[in-house]
PDB file of C-alpha atoms in Angstrom:
ATOM      1  CA  MET P   1      -0.120   0.185  -0.157  1.00  0.00           C
ATOM      2  CA  SER P   2       1.128   4.061  -1.121  1.00  0.00           C
ATOM      3  CA  ALA P   3       2.640   5.667   2.108  1.00  0.00           C
ATOM      4  CA  GLU P   4       1.281   9.451   0.056  1.00  0.00           C
ATOM      5  CA  ALA P   5      -1.526  10.651   2.706  1.00  0.00           C
ATOM      6  CA  VAL P   6      -4.377  11.931   0.513  1.00  0.00           C
ATOM      7  CA  ILE P   7      -6.389  12.991   4.871  1.00  0.00           C
ATOM      8  CA  GLU P   8      -3.169  14.853   6.418  1.00  0.00           C
ATOM      9  CA  VAL P   9      -5.047  16.530  10.120  1.00  0.00           C
ATOM     10  CA  GLU P  10      -2.775  18.449  11.513  1.00  0.00           C
ATOM     11  CA  GLY P  11      -3.200  20.520  15.436  1.00  0.00           C
ATOM     12  CA  LEU P  12      -7.001  20.691  14.618  1.00  0.00           C
ATOM     13  CA  ARG P  13      -9.299  22.851  17.551  1.00  0.00           C
ATOM     14  CA  THR P  14     -12.448  23.381  17.036  1.00  0.00           C
ATOM     15  CA  ARG P  15     -15.098  25.763  20.014  1.00  0.00           C
ATOM     16  CA  ILE P  16     -18.799  25.749  19.084  1.00  0.00           C
ATOM     17  CA  GLY P  17     -19.357  27.920  21.901  1.00  0.00           C
ATOM     18  CA  SER P  18     -18.056  27.709  24.535  1.00  0.00           C
ATOM     19  CA  GLN P  19     -17.259  23.993  24.040  1.00  0.00           C
ATOM     20  CA  GLN P  20     -14.329  23.054  22.944  1.00  0.00           C
ATOM     21  CA  ILE P  21     -14.869  19.409  19.842  1.00  0.00           C
ATOM     22  CA  HIS P  22     -11.250  19.144  18.741  1.00  0.00           C
ATOM     23  CA  ASP P  23      -8.273  20.464  20.388  1.00  0.00           C
ATOM     24  CA  GLY P  24      -5.695  19.638  18.831  1.00  0.00           C
ATOM     25  CA  LEU P  25      -6.782  16.627  16.906  1.00  0.00           C
ATOM     26  CA  ASP P  26      -4.300  15.270  14.442  1.00  0.00           C
ATOM     27  CA  LEU P  27      -4.893  12.008  12.096  1.00  0.00           C
ATOM     28  CA  ARG P  28      -3.348  10.882   8.153  1.00  0.00           C
ATOM     29  CA  VAL P  29      -5.418   8.659   6.360  1.00  0.00           C
ATOM     30  CA  ARG P  30      -2.866   6.824   3.147  1.00  0.00           C
ATOM     31  CA  ARG P  31      -4.490   6.480  -0.486  1.00  0.00           C
ATOM     32  CA  GLY P  32      -6.038   3.103  -1.009  1.00  0.00           C
ATOM     33  CA  GLU P  33      -7.464   2.297   2.378  1.00  0.00           C
ATOM     34  CA  LEU P  34     -10.754   2.262   4.253  1.00  0.00           C
ATOM     35  CA  VAL P  35     -10.865   4.328   7.701  1.00  0.00           C
ATOM     36  CA  ALA P  36     -14.048   3.798  10.796  1.00  0.00           C
ATOM     37  CA  LEU P  37     -14.033   7.666  12.514  1.00  0.00           C
ATOM     38  CA  ILE P  38     -15.895   6.506  15.573  1.00  0.00           C
ATOM     39  CA  GLY P  39     -16.264   8.430  18.783  1.00  0.00           C
ATOM     40  CA  GLY P  40     -18.803   9.338  21.538  1.00  0.00           C
ATOM     41  CA  SER P  41     -21.822  11.231  21.380  1.00  0.00           C
ATOM     42  CA  GLY P  42     -20.432  15.348  20.818  1.00  0.00           C
ATOM     43  CA  THR P  43     -16.895  14.102  20.117  1.00  0.00           C
ATOM     44  CA  GLY P  44     -17.401  15.740  16.529  1.00  0.00           C
ATOM     45  CA  LYS P  45     -17.592  12.698  13.895  1.00  0.00           C
ATOM     46  CA  THR P  46     -19.303  14.280  11.251  1.00  0.00           C
ATOM     47  CA  VAL P  47     -18.104  18.420  12.389  1.00  0.00           C
ATOM     48  CA  LEU P  48     -14.537  17.296  11.517  1.00  0.00           C
ATOM     49  CA  LEU P  49     -16.207  15.844   8.041  1.00  0.00           C
ATOM     50  CA  ARG P  50     -17.922  19.226   7.582  1.00  0.00           C
ATOM     51  CA  GLU P  51     -13.918  20.594   8.189  1.00  0.00           C
ATOM     52  CA  MET P  52     -12.263  18.109   5.619  1.00  0.00           C
ATOM     53  CA  ILE P  53     -14.920  18.368   3.086  1.00  0.00           C
ATOM     54  CA  GLY P  54     -14.993  23.327   3.831  1.00  0.00           C
ATOM     55  CA  LEU P  55     -18.145  23.111   5.116  1.00  0.00           C
ATOM     56  CA  MET P  56     -17.551  24.190   8.428  1.00  0.00           C
ATOM     57  CA  ARG P  57     -14.611  26.237   8.879  1.00  0.00           C
ATOM     58  CA  PRO P  58     -12.726  25.579  12.229  1.00  0.00           C
ATOM     59  CA  SER P  59     -11.302  27.219  14.963  1.00  0.00           C
ATOM     60  CA  GLY P  60      -6.975  26.590  14.226  1.00  0.00           C
ATOM     61  CA  GLY P  61      -5.269  24.198  12.825  1.00  0.00           C
ATOM     62  CA  THR P  62      -4.879  22.738   8.923  1.00  0.00           C
ATOM     63  CA  VAL P  63      -6.947  20.268   6.551  1.00  0.00           C
ATOM     64  CA  ARG P  64      -5.022  19.026   3.382  1.00  0.00           C
ATOM     65  CA  LEU P  65      -7.019  16.678   1.111  1.00  0.00           C
ATOM     66  CA  LEU P  66      -5.382  15.579  -1.849  1.00  0.00           C
ATOM     67  CA  GLY P  67      -2.089  18.125  -1.344  1.00  0.00           C
ATOM     68  CA  THR P  68      -4.736  20.903  -1.560  1.00  0.00           C
ATOM     69  CA  ASP P  69      -5.451  22.900   1.739  1.00  0.00           C
ATOM     70  CA  VAL P  70      -8.445  23.475   2.425  1.00  0.00           C
ATOM     71  CA  TRP P  71      -8.862  26.261   4.386  1.00  0.00           C
ATOM     72  CA  SER P  72      -6.234  28.361   2.494  1.00  0.00           C
ATOM     73  CA  ALA P  73      -7.398  26.916  -1.035  1.00  0.00           C
ATOM     74  CA  SER P  74      -8.861  29.376  -3.721  1.00  0.00           C
ATOM     75  CA  GLU P  75     -11.796  28.627  -5.387  1.00  0.00           C
ATOM     76  CA  PRO P  76     -10.582  27.781  -8.380  1.00  0.00           C
ATOM     77  CA  GLN P  77      -8.428  24.469  -5.910  1.00  0.00           C
ATOM     78  CA  LEU P  78     -11.333  24.095  -4.112  1.00  0.00           C
ATOM     79  CA  ARG P  79     -13.478  23.634  -7.321  1.00  0.00           C
ATOM     80  CA  ALA P  80     -10.836  21.214  -8.742  1.00  0.00           C
ATOM     81  CA  LEU P  81     -11.054  19.675  -5.162  1.00  0.00           C
ATOM     82  CA  ARG P  82     -14.180  18.785  -5.247  1.00  0.00           C
ATOM     83  CA  ARG P  83     -14.409  17.021  -8.437  1.00  0.00           C
ATOM     84  CA  ARG P  84     -11.875  14.321  -6.304  1.00  0.00           C
ATOM     85  CA  VAL P  85     -13.866  14.303  -3.626  1.00  0.00           C
ATOM     86  CA  GLY P  86     -17.128  12.205  -3.144  1.00  0.00           C
ATOM     87  CA  VAL P  87     -19.094  12.835   0.380  1.00  0.00           C
ATOM     88  CA  MET P  88     -22.331  10.824   0.918  1.00  0.00           C
ATOM     89  CA  PHE P  89     -24.195  12.846   3.824  1.00  0.00           C
ATOM     90  CA  GLN P  90     -25.935  10.376   6.522  1.00  0.00           C
ATOM     91  CA  ASP P  91     -29.544  10.657   5.807  1.00  0.00           C
ATOM     92  CA  GLY P  92     -28.334  10.805   2.108  1.00  0.00           C
ATOM     93  CA  ALA P  93     -29.782  14.158   1.675  1.00  0.00           C
ATOM     94  CA  LEU P  94     -31.232  13.598  -1.531  1.00  0.00           C
ATOM     95  CA  PHE P  95     -33.350  16.431  -2.593  1.00  0.00           C
ATOM     96  CA  SER P  96     -36.391  15.215  -2.299  1.00  0.00           C
ATOM     97  CA  SER P  97     -37.772  17.292  -5.460  1.00  0.00           C
ATOM     98  CA  LEU P  98     -35.857  15.116  -8.157  1.00  0.00           C
ATOM     99  CA  ASP P  99     -35.443  11.716  -9.231  1.00  0.00           C
ATOM    100  CA  VAL P 100     -32.538   9.400  -8.494  1.00  0.00           C
ATOM    101  CA  ALA P 101     -30.907  10.239 -12.187  1.00  0.00           C
ATOM    102  CA  ALA P 102     -31.738  13.996 -11.999  1.00  0.00           C
ATOM    103  CA  ASN P 103     -30.206  13.459  -8.433  1.00  0.00           C
ATOM    104  CA  VAL P 104     -26.641  11.044  -9.671  1.00  0.00           C
ATOM    105  CA  ALA P 105     -26.887  14.236 -12.523  1.00  0.00           C
ATOM    106  CA  THR P 106     -26.380  17.160 -10.481  1.00  0.00           C
ATOM    107  CA  PRO P 107     -22.512  16.676 -10.131  1.00  0.00           C
ATOM    108  CA  LEU P 108     -21.725  15.404 -13.559  1.00  0.00           C
ATOM    109  CA  ARG P 109     -23.899  19.008 -14.167  1.00  0.00           C
ATOM    110  CA  GLU P 110     -22.028  21.551 -11.814  1.00  0.00           C
ATOM    111  CA  HIS P 111     -19.059  20.499 -12.221  1.00  0.00           C
ATOM    112  CA  THR P 112     -18.754  19.269 -16.311  1.00  0.00           C
ATOM    113  CA  ASP P 113     -19.642  20.645 -19.677  1.00  0.00           C
ATOM    114  CA  LEU P 114     -20.202  17.069 -21.181  1.00  0.00           C
ATOM    115  CA  PRO P 115     -23.226  16.287 -23.213  1.00  0.00           C
ATOM    116  CA  GLU P 116     -26.829  15.580 -21.666  1.00  0.00           C
ATOM    117  CA  ASP P 117     -25.740  12.480 -23.660  1.00  0.00           C
ATOM    118  CA  LEU P 118     -22.931  11.338 -21.887  1.00  0.00           C
ATOM    119  CA  ILE P 119     -24.055  12.299 -18.796  1.00  0.00           C
ATOM    120  CA  ASP P 120     -27.437   9.528 -18.416  1.00  0.00           C
ATOM    121  CA  ASP P 121     -24.923   6.731 -19.837  1.00  0.00           C
ATOM    122  CA  LEU P 122     -22.707   7.880 -16.730  1.00  0.00           C
ATOM    123  CA  VAL P 123     -25.695   8.266 -14.385  1.00  0.00           C
ATOM    124  CA  GLY P 124     -26.592   4.281 -15.397  1.00  0.00           C
ATOM    125  CA  LEU P 125     -23.327   3.456 -15.277  1.00  0.00           C
ATOM    126  CA  ARG P 126     -23.181   5.104 -11.352  1.00  0.00           C
ATOM    127  CA  ILE P 127     -26.780   3.451 -10.234  1.00  0.00           C
ATOM    128  CA  ALA P 128     -25.234   0.047 -11.889  1.00  0.00           C
ATOM    129  CA  LEU P 129     -22.460   0.330  -9.846  1.00  0.00           C
ATOM    130  CA  ALA P 130     -23.973   1.110  -6.070  1.00  0.00           C
ATOM    131  CA  GLY P 131     -26.814  -1.595  -6.385  1.00  0.00           C
ATOM    132  CA  LEU P 132     -29.173   0.187  -7.844  1.00  0.00           C
ATOM    133  CA  PRO P 133     -31.332  -1.539 -10.610  1.00  0.00           C
ATOM    134  CA  PRO P 134     -32.484   0.615 -13.513  1.00  0.00           C
ATOM    135  CA  ASP P 135     -35.721   0.398 -12.941  1.00  0.00           C
ATOM    136  CA  ALA P 136     -34.822   2.798  -9.905  1.00  0.00           C
ATOM    137  CA  ALA P 137     -33.559   5.909 -12.208  1.00  0.00           C
ATOM    138  CA  HIS P 138     -36.800   7.373 -12.721  1.00  0.00           C
ATOM    139  CA  LYS P 139     -37.754   6.518  -9.283  1.00  0.00           C
ATOM    140  CA  MET P 140     -38.280  10.061  -6.122  1.00  0.00           C
ATOM    141  CA  PRO P 141     -36.651   9.275  -2.447  1.00  0.00           C
ATOM    142  CA  SER P 142     -39.171   8.777  -1.419  1.00  0.00           C
ATOM    143  CA  MET P 143     -40.412   5.683  -3.060  1.00  0.00           C
ATOM    144  CA  LEU P 144     -37.337   4.975  -2.063  1.00  0.00           C
ATOM    145  CA  SER P 145     -36.328   1.895   0.719  1.00  0.00           C
ATOM    146  CA  GLY P 146     -33.688   3.359   3.561  1.00  0.00           C
ATOM    147  CA  GLY P 147     -31.126   1.069   1.898  1.00  0.00           C
ATOM    148  CA  MET P 148     -31.901   2.142  -1.540  1.00  0.00           C
ATOM    149  CA  LYS P 149     -31.882   6.151  -0.786  1.00  0.00           C
ATOM    150  CA  LYS P 150     -27.961   5.041   1.059  1.00  0.00           C
ATOM    151  CA  ARG P 151     -27.324   3.486  -2.067  1.00  0.00           C
ATOM    152  CA  ALA P 152     -28.796   6.110  -4.391  1.00  0.00           C
ATOM    153  CA  ALA P 153     -26.525   9.035  -2.601  1.00  0.00           C
ATOM    154  CA  ILE P 154     -23.369   6.494  -2.654  1.00  0.00           C
ATOM    155  CA  ALA P 155     -24.195   6.987  -6.701  1.00  0.00           C
ATOM    156  CA  ARG P 156     -24.279  10.706  -6.445  1.00  0.00           C
ATOM    157  CA  ALA P 157     -21.249  10.156  -4.043  1.00  0.00           C
ATOM    158  CA  LEU P 158     -19.594   8.277  -7.435  1.00  0.00           C
ATOM    159  CA  ALA P 159     -20.642  10.208  -9.996  1.00  0.00           C
ATOM    160  CA  LEU P 160     -17.259  12.868 -10.484  1.00  0.00           C
ATOM    161  CA  GLU P 161     -15.534   9.349 -10.839  1.00  0.00           C
ATOM    162  CA  PRO P 162     -13.803  10.271  -7.035  1.00  0.00           C
ATOM    163  CA  GLU P 163      -9.794   9.777  -5.721  1.00  0.00           C
ATOM    164  CA  LEU P 164     -11.598   9.892  -2.187  1.00  0.00           C
ATOM    165  CA  LEU P 165     -14.996   9.255  -0.534  1.00  0.00           C
ATOM    166  CA  PHE P 166     -16.856  10.618   2.984  1.00  0.00           C
ATOM    167  CA  LEU P 167     -19.250   8.622   4.639  1.00  0.00           C
ATOM    168  CA  ASP P 168     -21.438   9.801   7.468  1.00  0.00           C
ATOM    169  CA  GLU P 169     -23.593   6.484   9.013  1.00  0.00           C
ATOM    170  CA  PRO P 170     -23.420   4.802   5.601  1.00  0.00           C
ATOM    171  CA  THR P 171     -25.523   1.913   6.861  1.00  0.00           C
ATOM    172  CA  SER P 172     -27.589   3.666   9.653  1.00  0.00           C
ATOM    173  CA  GLY P 173     -31.898   2.668  10.431  1.00  0.00           C
ATOM    174  CA  LEU P 174     -30.617  -0.126   8.190  1.00  0.00           C
ATOM    175  CA  ASP P 175     -31.467  -3.651   8.612  1.00  0.00           C
ATOM    176  CA  PRO P 176     -28.510  -5.932   8.959  1.00  0.00           C
ATOM    177  CA  VAL P 177     -28.492  -7.145   5.723  1.00  0.00           C
ATOM    178  CA  THR P 178     -29.144  -4.669   3.526  1.00  0.00           C
ATOM    179  CA  ALA P 179     -26.266  -3.348   6.086  1.00  0.00           C
ATOM    180  CA  ARG P 180     -24.048  -5.977   5.428  1.00  0.00           C
ATOM    181  CA  SER P 181     -24.922  -5.502   1.651  1.00  0.00           C
ATOM    182  CA  LEU P 182     -23.447  -1.902   1.666  1.00  0.00           C
ATOM    183  CA  ASP P 183     -20.254  -3.026   3.569  1.00  0.00           C
ATOM    184  CA  ARG P 184     -19.822  -5.525   0.672  1.00  0.00           C
ATOM    185  CA  LEU P 185     -19.827  -2.822  -1.423  1.00  0.00           C
ATOM    186  CA  LEU P 186     -17.267  -0.123   0.181  1.00  0.00           C
ATOM    187  CA  ARG P 187     -15.314  -2.721   0.307  1.00  0.00           C
ATOM    188  CA  PHE P 188     -14.809  -3.476  -3.176  1.00  0.00           C
ATOM    189  CA  LEU P 189     -14.657   0.554  -4.143  1.00  0.00           C
ATOM    190  CA  CYS P 190     -12.162   0.927  -1.780  1.00  0.00           C
ATOM    191  CA  ASP P 191     -10.188  -3.062  -3.308  1.00  0.00           C
ATOM    192  CA  ASP P 192     -11.327  -2.925  -6.790  1.00  0.00           C
ATOM    193  CA  LEU P 193     -11.315   0.782  -7.745  1.00  0.00           C
ATOM    194  CA  GLY P 194      -8.751   2.081  -5.923  1.00  0.00           C
ATOM    195  CA  ILE P 195     -11.156   4.732  -4.414  1.00  0.00           C
ATOM    196  CA  THR P 196      -9.936   5.975  -0.635  1.00  0.00           C
ATOM    197  CA  VAL P 197     -12.700   5.668   1.903  1.00  0.00           C
ATOM    198  CA  LEU P 198     -13.269   7.836   5.278  1.00  0.00           C
ATOM    199  CA  LEU P 199     -16.490   6.806   6.504  1.00  0.00           C
ATOM    200  CA  VAL P 200     -18.342   7.973   9.774  1.00  0.00           C
ATOM    201  CA  THR P 201     -20.072   5.388  11.725  1.00  0.00           C
ATOM    202  CA  HIS P 202     -21.330   3.762  15.325  1.00  0.00           C
ATOM    203  CA  ASP P 203     -21.783  -0.120  13.452  1.00  0.00           C
ATOM    204  CA  LEU P 204     -20.061  -1.742  15.875  1.00  0.00           C
ATOM    205  CA  ASP P 205     -20.078  -5.023  12.343  1.00  0.00           C
ATOM    206  CA  THR P 206     -19.104  -2.614  10.118  1.00  0.00           C
ATOM    207  CA  VAL P 207     -15.856  -1.708  12.107  1.00  0.00           C
ATOM    208  CA  THR P 208     -15.634  -5.251  12.307  1.00  0.00           C
ATOM    209  CA  GLY P 209     -16.321  -6.863   9.194  1.00  0.00           C
ATOM    210  CA  ILE P 210     -13.858  -4.758   6.476  1.00  0.00           C
ATOM    211  CA  VAL P 211     -11.567  -1.401   7.703  1.00  0.00           C
ATOM    212  CA  ASP P 212      -8.368  -1.409   7.648  1.00  0.00           C
ATOM    213  CA  ARG P 213      -7.977   1.181   9.848  1.00  0.00           C
ATOM    214  CA  VAL P 214     -10.044   2.675  12.707  1.00  0.00           C
ATOM    215  CA  ILE P 215      -9.356   6.072  14.520  1.00  0.00           C
ATOM    216  CA  ALA P 216     -10.989   6.765  17.697  1.00  0.00           C
ATOM    217  CA  LEU P 217     -11.903  10.192  18.377  1.00  0.00           C
ATOM    218  CA  GLY P 218     -11.855  11.441  22.494  1.00  0.00           C
ATOM    219  CA  LYS P 219     -12.186  13.888  24.209  1.00  0.00           C
ATOM    220  CA  GLY P 220     -11.458  16.694  21.885  1.00  0.00           C
ATOM    221  CA  ARG P 221      -8.347  14.600  20.563  1.00  0.00           C
ATOM    222  CA  VAL P 222      -7.299  10.939  18.245  1.00  0.00           C
ATOM    223  CA  LEU P 223      -7.827   8.289  21.164  1.00  0.00           C
ATOM    224  CA  ALA P 224      -6.148   5.389  19.085  1.00  0.00           C
ATOM    225  CA  ASP P 225      -5.673   5.064  16.197  1.00  0.00           C
ATOM    226  CA  GLY P 226      -4.475   1.534  14.470  1.00  0.00           C
ATOM    227  CA  THR P 227      -5.712  -2.229  12.756  1.00  0.00           C
ATOM    228  CA  LEU P 228      -9.390  -3.399  14.564  1.00  0.00           C
ATOM    229  CA  ASP P 229      -7.081  -5.532  17.165  1.00  0.00           C
ATOM    230  CA  GLU P 230      -4.214  -2.687  17.991  1.00  0.00           C
ATOM    231  CA  VAL P 231      -7.951  -0.398  18.974  1.00  0.00           C
ATOM    232  CA  ARG P 232      -9.612  -2.926  20.470  1.00  0.00           C
ATOM    233  CA  ALA P 233      -6.593  -3.537  22.674  1.00  0.00           C
ATOM    234  CA  VAL P 234      -6.086   0.375  23.940  1.00  0.00           C
ATOM    235  CA  ASP P 235      -6.841   0.176  27.397  1.00  0.00           C
ATOM    236  CA  ASP P 236     -10.041   2.987  27.900  1.00  0.00           C
ATOM    237  CA  PRO P 237     -13.236   2.471  29.084  1.00  0.00           C
ATOM    238  CA  TRP P 238     -14.550   3.527  26.144  1.00  0.00           C
ATOM    239  CA  ILE P 239     -12.884   1.395  23.851  1.00  0.00           C
ATOM    240  CA  ARG P 240     -13.747  -1.395  25.647  1.00  0.00           C
ATOM    241  CA  ASP P 241     -17.587  -0.853  26.466  1.00  0.00           C
ATOM    242  CA  TRP P 242     -17.733   0.001  22.586  1.00  0.00           C
ATOM    243  CA  PHE P 243     -16.811  -3.378  21.145  1.00  0.00           C
ATOM    244  CA  ALA P 244     -18.024  -4.611  23.750  1.00  0.00           C
ATOM    245  CA  GLY P 245     -21.311  -3.405  22.418  1.00  0.00           C
ATOM    246  CA  THR P 246     -22.517  -1.134  25.188  1.00  0.00           C
ATOM    247  CA  GLY P 247     -20.893   2.105  24.062  1.00  0.00           C
ATOM    248  CA  ILE P 248     -23.075   1.615  20.447  1.00  0.00           C
ATOM    249  CA  ARG P 249     -25.874   3.628  21.544  1.00  0.00           C
ATOM    250  CA  ALA P 250     -24.156   6.204  22.804  1.00  0.00           C
ATOM    251  CA  ALA P 251     -21.561   6.731  19.670  1.00  0.00           C
ATOM    252  CA  HIS P 252     -24.615   7.377  17.601  1.00  0.00           C
ATOM    253  CA  GLY P 253     -25.266  11.319  17.079  1.00  0.00           C
ATOM    254  CA  GLY P 254     -21.576  12.283  17.450  1.00  0.00           C
TER     255      GLY P 254
END
């Protein structure tokens, strides 16, 4: 595996009102890894993801994606970066007024000058890649099951063939069979397409089943970072409870 870091967070500080969320947080994700970000409620997992992708400015520190400093980059640099990064937000965040095909086409229309017939072909490919049947293309989000909504959101995140994919709670609220099917899709994206994947999750089965590395947040910093076995062996009460299954509910919503 290449040692090239595609995500670099250094000295990150985040204060929201009087609350210090992150206090000197450092982490790195290498190209080709599938990494799970876990942590208890209030540890700022989703906040960190939003800071990484440029939606929320941290109080201090640096975030670099694919070599670009997110918070000092020019607008043209950010536009170029956004073409290389895909994001699946919590609960999918599909546009409710657009069908699945139009949702998936949105990044292609925003960031490329491709002709409509080619966009249509690419949309079909992304929908198939995400594991949706062809007839899902013309369904509205309200007509989809929870698992299909997640797959549609992944198809949209894959629209521009990203090198880096962020996912916020991809299996949350899904039945175990659907959740494990999504896990296999993420592993395929990483192994067969070479996409680097960082997912925020509270799903113990996802963490123990498919990830290369686990990063646990706590006390404003990285509490543990390593393989599943390495993190599981860390002598910390929250980590022990989480892997015993008793910390899962507390982790949700952080």
